[in-house]
Coordinates of C-alpha atoms and ligand atoms in Angstrom, one line a residue:
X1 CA 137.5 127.3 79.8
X2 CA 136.7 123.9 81.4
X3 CA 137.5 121.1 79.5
X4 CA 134.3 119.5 81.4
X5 CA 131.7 120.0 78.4
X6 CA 128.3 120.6 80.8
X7 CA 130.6 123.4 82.6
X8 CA 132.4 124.4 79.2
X9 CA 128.5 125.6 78.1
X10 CA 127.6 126.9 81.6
X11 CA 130.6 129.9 80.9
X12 CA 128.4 131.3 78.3
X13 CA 125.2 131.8 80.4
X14 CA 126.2 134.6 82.7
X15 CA 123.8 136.2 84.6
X16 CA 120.6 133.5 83.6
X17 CA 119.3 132.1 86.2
X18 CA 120.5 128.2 87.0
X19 CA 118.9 127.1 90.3
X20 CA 115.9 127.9 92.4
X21 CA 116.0 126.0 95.6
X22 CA 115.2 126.7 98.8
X23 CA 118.5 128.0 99.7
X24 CA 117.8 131.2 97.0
X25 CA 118.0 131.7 93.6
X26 CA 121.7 131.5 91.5
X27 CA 123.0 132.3 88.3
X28 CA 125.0 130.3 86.3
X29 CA 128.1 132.9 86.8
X30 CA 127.5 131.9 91.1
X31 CA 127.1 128.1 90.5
X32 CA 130.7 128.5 88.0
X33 CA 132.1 130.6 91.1
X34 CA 130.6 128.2 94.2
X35 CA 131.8 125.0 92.1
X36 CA 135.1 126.9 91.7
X37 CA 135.1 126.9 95.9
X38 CA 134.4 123.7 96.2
X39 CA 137.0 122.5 94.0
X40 CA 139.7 124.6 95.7
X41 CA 138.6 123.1 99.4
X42 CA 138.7 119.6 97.8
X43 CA 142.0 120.1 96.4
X44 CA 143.7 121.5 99.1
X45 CA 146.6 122.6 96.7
X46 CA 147.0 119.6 95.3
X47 CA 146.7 119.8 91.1
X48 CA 144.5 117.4 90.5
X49 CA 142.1 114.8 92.1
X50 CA 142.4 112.1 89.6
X51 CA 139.3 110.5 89.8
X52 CA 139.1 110.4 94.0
X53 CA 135.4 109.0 94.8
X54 CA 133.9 112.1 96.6
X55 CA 130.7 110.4 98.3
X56 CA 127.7 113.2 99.2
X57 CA 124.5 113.0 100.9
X58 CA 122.6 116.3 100.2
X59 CA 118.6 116.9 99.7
X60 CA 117.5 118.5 96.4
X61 CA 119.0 122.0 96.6
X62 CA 121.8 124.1 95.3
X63 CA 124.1 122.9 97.9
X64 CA 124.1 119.6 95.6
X65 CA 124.8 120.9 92.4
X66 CA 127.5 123.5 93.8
X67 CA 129.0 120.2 95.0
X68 CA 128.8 117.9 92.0
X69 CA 130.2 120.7 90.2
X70 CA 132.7 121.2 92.4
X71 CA 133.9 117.3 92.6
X72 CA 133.8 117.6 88.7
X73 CA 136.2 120.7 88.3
X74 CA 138.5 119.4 91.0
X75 CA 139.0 116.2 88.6
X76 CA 137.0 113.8 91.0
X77 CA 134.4 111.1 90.7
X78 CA 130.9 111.9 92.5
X79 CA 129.6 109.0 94.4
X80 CA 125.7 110.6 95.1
X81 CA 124.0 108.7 98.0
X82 CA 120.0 108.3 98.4
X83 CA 118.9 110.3 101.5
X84 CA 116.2 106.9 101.4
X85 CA 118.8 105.1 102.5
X86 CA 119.8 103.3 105.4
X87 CA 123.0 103.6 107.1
X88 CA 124.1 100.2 106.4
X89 CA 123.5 101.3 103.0
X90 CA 125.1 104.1 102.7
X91 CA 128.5 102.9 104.6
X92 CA 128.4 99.9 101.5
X93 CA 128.5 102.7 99.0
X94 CA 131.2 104.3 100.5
X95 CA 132.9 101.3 101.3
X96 CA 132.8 99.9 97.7
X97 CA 133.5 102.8 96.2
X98 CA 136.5 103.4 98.3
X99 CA 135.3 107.5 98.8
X100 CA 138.6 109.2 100.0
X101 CA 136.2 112.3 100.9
X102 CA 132.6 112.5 102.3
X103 CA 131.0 115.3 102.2
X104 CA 127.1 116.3 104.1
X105 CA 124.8 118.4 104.0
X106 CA 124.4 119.8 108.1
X107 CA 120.7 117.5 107.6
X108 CA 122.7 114.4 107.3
X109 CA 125.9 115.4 109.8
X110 CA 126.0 112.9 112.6
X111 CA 125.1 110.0 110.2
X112 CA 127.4 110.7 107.7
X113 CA 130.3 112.1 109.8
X114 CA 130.3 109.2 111.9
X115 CA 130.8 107.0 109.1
X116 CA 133.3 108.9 107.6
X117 CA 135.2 108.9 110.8
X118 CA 135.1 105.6 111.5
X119 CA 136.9 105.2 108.6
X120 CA 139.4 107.7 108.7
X121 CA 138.0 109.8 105.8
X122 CA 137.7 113.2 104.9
X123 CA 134.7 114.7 106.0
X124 CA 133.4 118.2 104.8
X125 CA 130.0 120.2 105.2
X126 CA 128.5 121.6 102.8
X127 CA 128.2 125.1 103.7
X128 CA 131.7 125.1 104.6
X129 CA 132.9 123.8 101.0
X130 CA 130.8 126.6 99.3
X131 CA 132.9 129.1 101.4
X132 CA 136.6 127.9 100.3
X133 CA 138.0 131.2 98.4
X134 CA 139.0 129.7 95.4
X135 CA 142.9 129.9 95.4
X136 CA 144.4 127.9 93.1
X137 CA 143.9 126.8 89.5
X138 CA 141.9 123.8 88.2
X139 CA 143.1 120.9 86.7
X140 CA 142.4 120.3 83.2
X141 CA 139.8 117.7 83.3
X142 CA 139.6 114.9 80.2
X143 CA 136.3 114.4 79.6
X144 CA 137.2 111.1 78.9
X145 CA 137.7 110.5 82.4
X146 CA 135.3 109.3 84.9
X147 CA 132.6 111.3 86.1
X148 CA 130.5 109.9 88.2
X149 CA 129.5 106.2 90.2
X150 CA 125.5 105.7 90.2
X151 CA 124.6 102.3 92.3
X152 CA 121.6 100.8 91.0
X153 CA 118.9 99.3 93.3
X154 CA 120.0 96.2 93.1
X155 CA 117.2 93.2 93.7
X156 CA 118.9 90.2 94.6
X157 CA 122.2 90.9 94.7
X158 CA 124.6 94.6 96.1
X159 CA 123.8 97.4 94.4
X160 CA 126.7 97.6 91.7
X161 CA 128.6 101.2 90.7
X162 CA 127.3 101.9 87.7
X163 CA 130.6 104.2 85.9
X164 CA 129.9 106.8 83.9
X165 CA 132.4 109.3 82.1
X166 CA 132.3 112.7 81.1
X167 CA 131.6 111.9 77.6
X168 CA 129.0 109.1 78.6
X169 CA 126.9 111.7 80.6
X170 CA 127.3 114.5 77.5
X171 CA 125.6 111.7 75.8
X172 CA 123.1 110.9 77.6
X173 CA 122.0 115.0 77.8
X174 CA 122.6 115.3 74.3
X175 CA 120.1 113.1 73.1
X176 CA 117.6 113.9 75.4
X177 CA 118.1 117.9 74.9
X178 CA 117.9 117.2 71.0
X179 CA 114.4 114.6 71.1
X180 CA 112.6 116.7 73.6
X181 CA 113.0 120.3 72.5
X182 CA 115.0 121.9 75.6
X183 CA 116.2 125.1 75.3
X184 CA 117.5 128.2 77.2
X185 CA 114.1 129.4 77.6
X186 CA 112.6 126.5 79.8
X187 CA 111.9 126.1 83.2
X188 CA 111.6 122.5 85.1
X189 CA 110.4 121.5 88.2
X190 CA 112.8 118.8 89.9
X191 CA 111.2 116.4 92.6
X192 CA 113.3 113.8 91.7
X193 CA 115.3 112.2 94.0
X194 CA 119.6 112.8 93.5
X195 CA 121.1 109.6 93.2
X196 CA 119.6 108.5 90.4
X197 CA 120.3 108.8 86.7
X198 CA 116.3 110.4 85.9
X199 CA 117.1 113.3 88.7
X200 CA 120.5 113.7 87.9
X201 CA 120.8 113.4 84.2
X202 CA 117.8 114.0 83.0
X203 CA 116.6 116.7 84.7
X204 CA 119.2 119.0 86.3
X205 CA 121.8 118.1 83.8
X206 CA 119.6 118.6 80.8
X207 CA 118.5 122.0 82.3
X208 CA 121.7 123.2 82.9
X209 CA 123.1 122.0 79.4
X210 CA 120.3 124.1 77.6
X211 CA 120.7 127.4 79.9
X212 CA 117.3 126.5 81.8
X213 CA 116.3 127.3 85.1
X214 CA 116.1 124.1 87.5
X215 CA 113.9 125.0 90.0
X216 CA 114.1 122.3 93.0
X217 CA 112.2 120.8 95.8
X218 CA 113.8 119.0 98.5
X219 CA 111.6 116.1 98.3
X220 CA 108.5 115.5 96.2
X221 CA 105.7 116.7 98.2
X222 CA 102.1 116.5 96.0
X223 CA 100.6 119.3 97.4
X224 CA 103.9 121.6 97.2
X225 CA 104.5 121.0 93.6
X226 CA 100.6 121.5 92.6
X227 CA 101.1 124.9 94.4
X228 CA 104.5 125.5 92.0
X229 CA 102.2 124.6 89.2
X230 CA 99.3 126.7 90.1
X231 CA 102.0 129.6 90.7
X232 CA 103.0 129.6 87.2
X233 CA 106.3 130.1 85.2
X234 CA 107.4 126.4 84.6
X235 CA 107.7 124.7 81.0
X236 CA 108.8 121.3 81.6
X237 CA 108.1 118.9 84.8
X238 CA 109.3 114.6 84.6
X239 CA 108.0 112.1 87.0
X240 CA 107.9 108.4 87.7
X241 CA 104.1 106.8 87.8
X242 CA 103.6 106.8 91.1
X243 CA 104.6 110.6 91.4
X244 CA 101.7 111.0 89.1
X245 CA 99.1 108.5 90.7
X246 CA 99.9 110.9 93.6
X247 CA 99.5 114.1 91.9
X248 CA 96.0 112.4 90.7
X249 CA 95.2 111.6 94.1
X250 CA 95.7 115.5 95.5
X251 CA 93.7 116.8 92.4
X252 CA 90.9 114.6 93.1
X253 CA 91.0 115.9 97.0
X254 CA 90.6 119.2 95.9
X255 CA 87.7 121.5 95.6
X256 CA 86.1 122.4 92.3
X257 CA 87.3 125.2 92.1
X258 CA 91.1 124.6 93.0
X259 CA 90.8 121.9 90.6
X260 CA 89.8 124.1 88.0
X261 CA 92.6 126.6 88.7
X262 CA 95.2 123.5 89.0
X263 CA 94.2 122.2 85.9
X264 CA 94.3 125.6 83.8
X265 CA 97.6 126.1 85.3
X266 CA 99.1 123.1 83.3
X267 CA 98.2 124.1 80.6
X268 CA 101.5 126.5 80.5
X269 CA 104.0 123.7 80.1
X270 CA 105.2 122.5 77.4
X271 CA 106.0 118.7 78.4
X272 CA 105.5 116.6 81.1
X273 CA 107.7 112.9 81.1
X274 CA 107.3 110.0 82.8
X275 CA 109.9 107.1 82.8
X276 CA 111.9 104.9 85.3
X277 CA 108.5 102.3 85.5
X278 CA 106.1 101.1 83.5
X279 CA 103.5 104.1 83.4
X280 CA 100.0 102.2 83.9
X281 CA 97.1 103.2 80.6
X282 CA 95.2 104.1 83.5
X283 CA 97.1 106.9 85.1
X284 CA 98.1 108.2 81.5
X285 CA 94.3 108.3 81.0
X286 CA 93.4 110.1 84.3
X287 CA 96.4 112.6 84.2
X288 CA 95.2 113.5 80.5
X289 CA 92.0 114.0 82.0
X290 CA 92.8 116.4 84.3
X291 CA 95.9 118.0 83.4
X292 CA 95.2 118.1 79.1
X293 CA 98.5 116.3 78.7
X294 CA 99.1 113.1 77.4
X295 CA 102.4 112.2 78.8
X296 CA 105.5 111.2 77.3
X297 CA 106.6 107.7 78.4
X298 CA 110.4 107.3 77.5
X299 CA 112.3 103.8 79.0
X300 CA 115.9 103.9 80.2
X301 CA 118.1 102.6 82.1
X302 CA 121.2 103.6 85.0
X303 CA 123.6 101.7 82.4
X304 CA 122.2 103.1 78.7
X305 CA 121.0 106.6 79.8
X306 CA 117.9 107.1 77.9
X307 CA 117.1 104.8 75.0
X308 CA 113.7 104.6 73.9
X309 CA 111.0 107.9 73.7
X310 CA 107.5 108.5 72.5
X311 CA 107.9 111.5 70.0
X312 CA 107.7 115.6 71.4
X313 CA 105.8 115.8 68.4
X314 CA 103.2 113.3 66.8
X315 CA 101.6 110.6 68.1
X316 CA 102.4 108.8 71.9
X317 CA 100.4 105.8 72.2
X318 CA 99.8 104.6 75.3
X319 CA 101.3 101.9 76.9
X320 CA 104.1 102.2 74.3
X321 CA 107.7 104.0 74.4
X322 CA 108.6 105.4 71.5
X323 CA 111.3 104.7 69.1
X324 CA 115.0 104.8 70.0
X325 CA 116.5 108.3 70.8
X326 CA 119.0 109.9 69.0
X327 CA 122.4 108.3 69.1
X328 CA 121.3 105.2 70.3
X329 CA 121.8 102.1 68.8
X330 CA 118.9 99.2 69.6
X331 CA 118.4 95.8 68.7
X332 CA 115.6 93.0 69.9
X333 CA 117.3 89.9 70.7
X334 CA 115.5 86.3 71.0
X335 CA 116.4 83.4 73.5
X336 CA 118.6 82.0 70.7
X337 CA 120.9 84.9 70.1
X338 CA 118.7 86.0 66.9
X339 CA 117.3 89.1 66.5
X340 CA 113.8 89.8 66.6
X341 CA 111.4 89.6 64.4
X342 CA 108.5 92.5 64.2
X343 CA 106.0 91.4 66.9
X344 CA 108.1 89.0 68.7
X345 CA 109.8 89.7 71.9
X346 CA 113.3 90.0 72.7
X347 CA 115.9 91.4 74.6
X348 CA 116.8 94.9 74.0
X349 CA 120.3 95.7 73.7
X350 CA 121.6 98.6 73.3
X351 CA 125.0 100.4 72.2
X352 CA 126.7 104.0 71.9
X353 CA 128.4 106.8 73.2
X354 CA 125.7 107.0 76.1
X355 CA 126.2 103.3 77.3
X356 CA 128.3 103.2 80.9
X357 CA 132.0 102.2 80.8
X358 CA 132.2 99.8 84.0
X359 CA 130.6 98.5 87.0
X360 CA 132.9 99.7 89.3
X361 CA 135.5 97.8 90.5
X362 CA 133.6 94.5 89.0
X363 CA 135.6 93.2 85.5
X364 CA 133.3 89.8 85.6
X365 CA 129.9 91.1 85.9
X366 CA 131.0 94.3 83.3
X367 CA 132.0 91.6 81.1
X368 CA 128.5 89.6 81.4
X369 CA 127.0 92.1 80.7
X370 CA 128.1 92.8 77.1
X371 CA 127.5 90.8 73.8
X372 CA 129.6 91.7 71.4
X373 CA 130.0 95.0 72.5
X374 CA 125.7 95.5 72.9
X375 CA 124.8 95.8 76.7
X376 CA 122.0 93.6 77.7
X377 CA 119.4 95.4 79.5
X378 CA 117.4 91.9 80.7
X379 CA 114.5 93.7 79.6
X380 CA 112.1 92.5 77.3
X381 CA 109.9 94.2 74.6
X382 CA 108.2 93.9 71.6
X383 CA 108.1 96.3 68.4
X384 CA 104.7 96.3 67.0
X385 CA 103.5 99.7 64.0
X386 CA 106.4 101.4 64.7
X387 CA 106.9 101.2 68.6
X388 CA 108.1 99.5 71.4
X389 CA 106.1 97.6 74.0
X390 CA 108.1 97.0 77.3
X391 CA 107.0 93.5 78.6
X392 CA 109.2 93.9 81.7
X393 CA 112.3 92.9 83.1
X394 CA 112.9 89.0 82.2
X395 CA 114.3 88.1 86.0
X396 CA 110.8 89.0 87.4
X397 CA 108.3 90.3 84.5
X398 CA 108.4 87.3 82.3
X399 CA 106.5 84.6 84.2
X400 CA 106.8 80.9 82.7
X401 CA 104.0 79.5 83.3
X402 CA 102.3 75.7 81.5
X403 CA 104.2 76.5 78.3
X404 CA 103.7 79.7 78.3
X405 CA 105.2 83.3 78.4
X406 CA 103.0 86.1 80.5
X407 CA 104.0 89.4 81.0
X408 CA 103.7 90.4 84.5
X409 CA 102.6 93.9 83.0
X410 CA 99.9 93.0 80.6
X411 CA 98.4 91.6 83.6
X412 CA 98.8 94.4 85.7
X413 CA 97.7 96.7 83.2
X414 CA 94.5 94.9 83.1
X415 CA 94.1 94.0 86.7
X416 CA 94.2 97.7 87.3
X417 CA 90.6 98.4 85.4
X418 CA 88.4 96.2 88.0
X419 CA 87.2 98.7 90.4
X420 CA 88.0 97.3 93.4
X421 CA 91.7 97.8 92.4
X422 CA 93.3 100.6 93.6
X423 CA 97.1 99.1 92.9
X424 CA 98.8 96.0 92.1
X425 CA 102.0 94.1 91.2
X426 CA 102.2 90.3 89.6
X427 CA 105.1 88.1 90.1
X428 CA 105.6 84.6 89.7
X429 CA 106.0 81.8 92.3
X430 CA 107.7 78.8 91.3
X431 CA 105.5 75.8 91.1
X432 CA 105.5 71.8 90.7
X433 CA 102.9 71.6 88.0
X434 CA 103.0 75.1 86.4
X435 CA 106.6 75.7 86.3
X436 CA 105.4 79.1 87.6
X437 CA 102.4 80.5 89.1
X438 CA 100.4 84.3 87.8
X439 CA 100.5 85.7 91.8
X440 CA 98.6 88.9 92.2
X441 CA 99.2 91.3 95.3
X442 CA 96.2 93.7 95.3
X443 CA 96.0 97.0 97.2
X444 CA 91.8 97.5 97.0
X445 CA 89.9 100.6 96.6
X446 CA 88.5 102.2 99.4
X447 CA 85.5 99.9 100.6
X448 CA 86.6 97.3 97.8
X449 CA 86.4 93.7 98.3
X450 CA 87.7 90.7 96.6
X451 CA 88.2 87.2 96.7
X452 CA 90.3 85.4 94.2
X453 CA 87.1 83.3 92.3
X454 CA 85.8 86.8 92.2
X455 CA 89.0 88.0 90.6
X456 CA 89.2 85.4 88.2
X457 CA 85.3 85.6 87.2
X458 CA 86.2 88.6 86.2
X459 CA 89.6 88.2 84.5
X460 CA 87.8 85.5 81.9
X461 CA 86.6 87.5 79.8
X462 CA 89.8 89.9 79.5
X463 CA 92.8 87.5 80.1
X464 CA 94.0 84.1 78.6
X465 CA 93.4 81.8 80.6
X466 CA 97.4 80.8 81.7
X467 CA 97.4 85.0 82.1
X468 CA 94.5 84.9 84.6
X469 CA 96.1 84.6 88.5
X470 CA 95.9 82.2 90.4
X471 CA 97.1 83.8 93.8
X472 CA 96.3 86.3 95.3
X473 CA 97.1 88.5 98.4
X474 CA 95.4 92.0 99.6
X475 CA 97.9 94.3 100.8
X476 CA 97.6 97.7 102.4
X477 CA 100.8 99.0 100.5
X478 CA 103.0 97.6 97.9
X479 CA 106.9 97.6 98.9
X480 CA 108.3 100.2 96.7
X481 CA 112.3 101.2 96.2
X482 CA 112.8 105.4 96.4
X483 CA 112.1 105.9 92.8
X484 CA 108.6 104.5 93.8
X485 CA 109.1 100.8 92.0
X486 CA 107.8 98.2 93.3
X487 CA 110.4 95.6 94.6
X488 CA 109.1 92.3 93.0
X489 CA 111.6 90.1 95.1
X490 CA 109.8 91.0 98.4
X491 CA 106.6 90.6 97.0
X492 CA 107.5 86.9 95.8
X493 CA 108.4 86.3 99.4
X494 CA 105.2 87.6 100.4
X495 CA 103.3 84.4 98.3
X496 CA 105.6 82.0 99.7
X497 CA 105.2 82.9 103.5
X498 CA 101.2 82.8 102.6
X499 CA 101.6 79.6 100.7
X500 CA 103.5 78.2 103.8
X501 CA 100.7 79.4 106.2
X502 CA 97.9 77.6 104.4
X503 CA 100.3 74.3 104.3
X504 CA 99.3 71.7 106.8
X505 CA 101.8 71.5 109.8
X506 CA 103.3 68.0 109.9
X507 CA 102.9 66.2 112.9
Ligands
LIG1 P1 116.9 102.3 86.7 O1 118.3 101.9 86.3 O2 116.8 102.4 88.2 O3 116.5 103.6 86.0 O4 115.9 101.2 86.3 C1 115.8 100.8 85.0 C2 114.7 99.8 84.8 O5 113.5 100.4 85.0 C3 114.7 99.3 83.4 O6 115.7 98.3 83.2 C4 113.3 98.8 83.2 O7 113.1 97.6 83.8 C5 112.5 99.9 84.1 N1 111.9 100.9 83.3 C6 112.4 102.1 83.0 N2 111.5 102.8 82.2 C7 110.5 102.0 82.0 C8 109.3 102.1 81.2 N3 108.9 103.3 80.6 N4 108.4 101.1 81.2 C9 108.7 99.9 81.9 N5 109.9 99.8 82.6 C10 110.7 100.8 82.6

């Protein structure tokens, strides 16, 4: 038996079916013998890899779970890279990580095997790994040990190694599996992308901790996963917003009658999530609409795992998260270390076995980021009846402005009902007499047109007054990371190289 407890469970399901990707369909019993391959070729006869960083750049499929497996049972760490990213990027990850072995899917060979060279690593493909006849025994693996490095998006500073153990990511499935009803009998679709803690734990890790059948797409693709839908079979299916926004979109492009076959089709799951950004009212309104689901908005976080989730069963208001998740411990915290009250906002904090060990490789900034043992997520909510309200991240979300405290996301949330408005994103800009500015950047509707008076007109009789903005840009796109967030930090930059234009030159 494995001493790693997600492959410890995986010995009991036999001959159930783990993945469907498009390299075929697997059972548990291949993915414990392919994992068992990979570990052997990664090991090349030595016992044990104790805790080597084993960097991989794989699309959704079964070559990537084969491999995580496989780094896990050999006793390394994995080090999953974004197929987003860059190659600048992806030669910092491997870099600060110090990745002894990189391995590639044949998609991503001459990127990743010249950076490998380069630096005298070990380089593997994928197809090769999966082919290793497994010779030797596996180590022993402590599920104390580390597991995995997930590098966060980073806004202003690197992207930071976010450790997690064996134990942390048990955790992390645990709670989920237990609030959200998985079991052996579900079936999820996974768009997500692989390097991040919503595709990798939640999804494929709760599915294969419960004996589910993870059935993958290499990318998200609206129109493919409404055809998976329409085909039938699946129980489960988590998104970010914009995922669903787009999903709206396809629906509404449609025909009657596909719609009406798209929307009866949903009506065979049993859940659909959304997390990782703030889900707007108005796409959990449209999505009900057309799907009969009202989703489950959960908050979490690369460091804490999961933390806060709208009940499985009862009532999910919208615009609100839930309650904290099983085995989490969470507190509010005010500007002056005190917690809380009801209705006031505060930091959340947040302790327990699912809480990440380290940043990698960074004592200083691991340190700051703990308060007496609570981590401190910078994000900043409000408990009001029973739930919490996230009011956003306090670096970018909280906007100080004459006094006063906005939340970029109330704003947003409002902004998004004028029909002009097809998207939009507030941030703050700094400012002389303000302290900070309410800036809007507006994506219009199709034949929409606004002007900021016209904006504001409007906003009178729904905002405060210090909530109402008072800039305002039209963009054709908002910048958004992989995981489809906006990236507030290049949309301040935005206001300031507009506010520069409409300065008078000197001279
Ligand atoms: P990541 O570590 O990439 O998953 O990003 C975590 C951040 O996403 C959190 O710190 C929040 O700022 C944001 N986030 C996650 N879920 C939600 C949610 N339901 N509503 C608002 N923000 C969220």
């Amino acid at each position: 038996m494995s001493p790693i407890p997600l492959i410890t469970r995986a010995e009991g399901y036999g001959d159930r079916t783990a993945v469907i990707a498009s390299e075929g369909t697997f059972t548990y019993a291949q993915l414990l013998a392919d994992s068992a391959a990979v570990a052997a070729c990664l090991l090349e006869g030595a016992a044990d890899l104790d805790e080597a960083r084993v960097a991989f750049l794989t699309p959704g499929g079964y070559h990537y779970v084969a491999t995580q497996w496989g780094v896990w049972r050999a006793g390394g760490v994995t080090v999953p890279l974004a197929t987003s990213h860059p190659k600048p990027e992806l030669a910092y990850m491997i870099e600060d990580s110090g990745a002894t072995i990189v391995i590639a899917h044949p998609q991503y060979e001459d990127t990743l095997r010249e950076l490998a060279e380069e630096r005298g690593l070990r380089f593997l493909l994928t197809p090769d790994i999966l082919e290793t006849p497994p010779t030797a025994p596996l180590p022993d693996v402590d599920p104390n040990r580390r597991a995995m490095i997930i590098y966060t998006s980073g806004t202003t500073n690197r992207p930071k190694g976010v450790v997690s153990l064996h134990t942390t990511i048990e955790a992390q499935i645990t709670s989920l599996v237990e609030a959200w009803g998985w079991s052996g009998d579900d079936h999820i679709l996974h768009v997500l992308p692989l390097h991040h803690i919503h595709g990798i734990v939640n999804v494929l890790g709760c599915a294969l901790w419960s004996g589910a059948v993870c059935d993958m797409l290499p990318a998200f693709d609206a129109n493919a996963v409404w055809e998976r839908i329409e085909r039938g079979g699946l129980t489960l299916f988590m998104a970010v917003p914009t995922i669903y926004a787009r999903l709206v979109q396809a629906w509404n492009a449609a025909p009657p009658e596909r719609q009406a076959a798209m929307t009866r089709a949903c009506a065979q799951l049993r859940l659909m999530v959304s997390g990782s950004a703030a889900l707007p009212v108005q796409t959990l309104e449209e999505w009900e609409d057309i799907s009969g689901h009202r989703l489950l908005e959960r908050y979490g976080m690369t460091e804490i795992g999961m933390a806060l989730s709208n009940p499985l069963v009862g009532e999910r208001r919208p615009g609100y998260v839930g309650a904290p998740l099983p085995g989490v411990g969470l507190r509010l915290v005010d500007e002056d270390g005190h917690a809380a009250p009801e209705g006031s906002p505060g930091e959340i904090q947040v302790q327990g076995p699912a809480v990440f060990t380290e940043y990698w490789n960074k004592p200083e900034a691991t340190a700051s980021e703990f308060v007496d043992g609570w981590f401190k997520t910078g994000d900043v909510a409000v408990l009001e009846d029973g739930a919490y309200r996230i009011l956003g991240r306090s670096s970018v979300d909280i906007i100080k402005t004459g006094g006063f405290k906005v939340s970029a996301l109330e704003v947003e949330d409002v902004l998004r009902e004028h029909p002009d408005i097809a998207e939009c994103a507030v941030v703050a800009m700094e400012d002389l007499e303000w302290g900070e500015r309410v800036c809007a950047a507006l994506v219009l509707a199709r034949n929409g047109a606004l002007t900021l008076q016209q904006l504001r007109d409007w906003s009178r009789e729904r905002l405060a007054p210090y909530k109402m903005p008072s800039r305002m840009i039209e963009l054709t796109e908002l910048p958004r990371n992989a995981m489809g967030k906006v990236v507030k930090p290049d949309l301040s930059k935005l206001f300031v190289e507009a506010e520069q234009q409409t300065q008078p030159t000197a001279g």
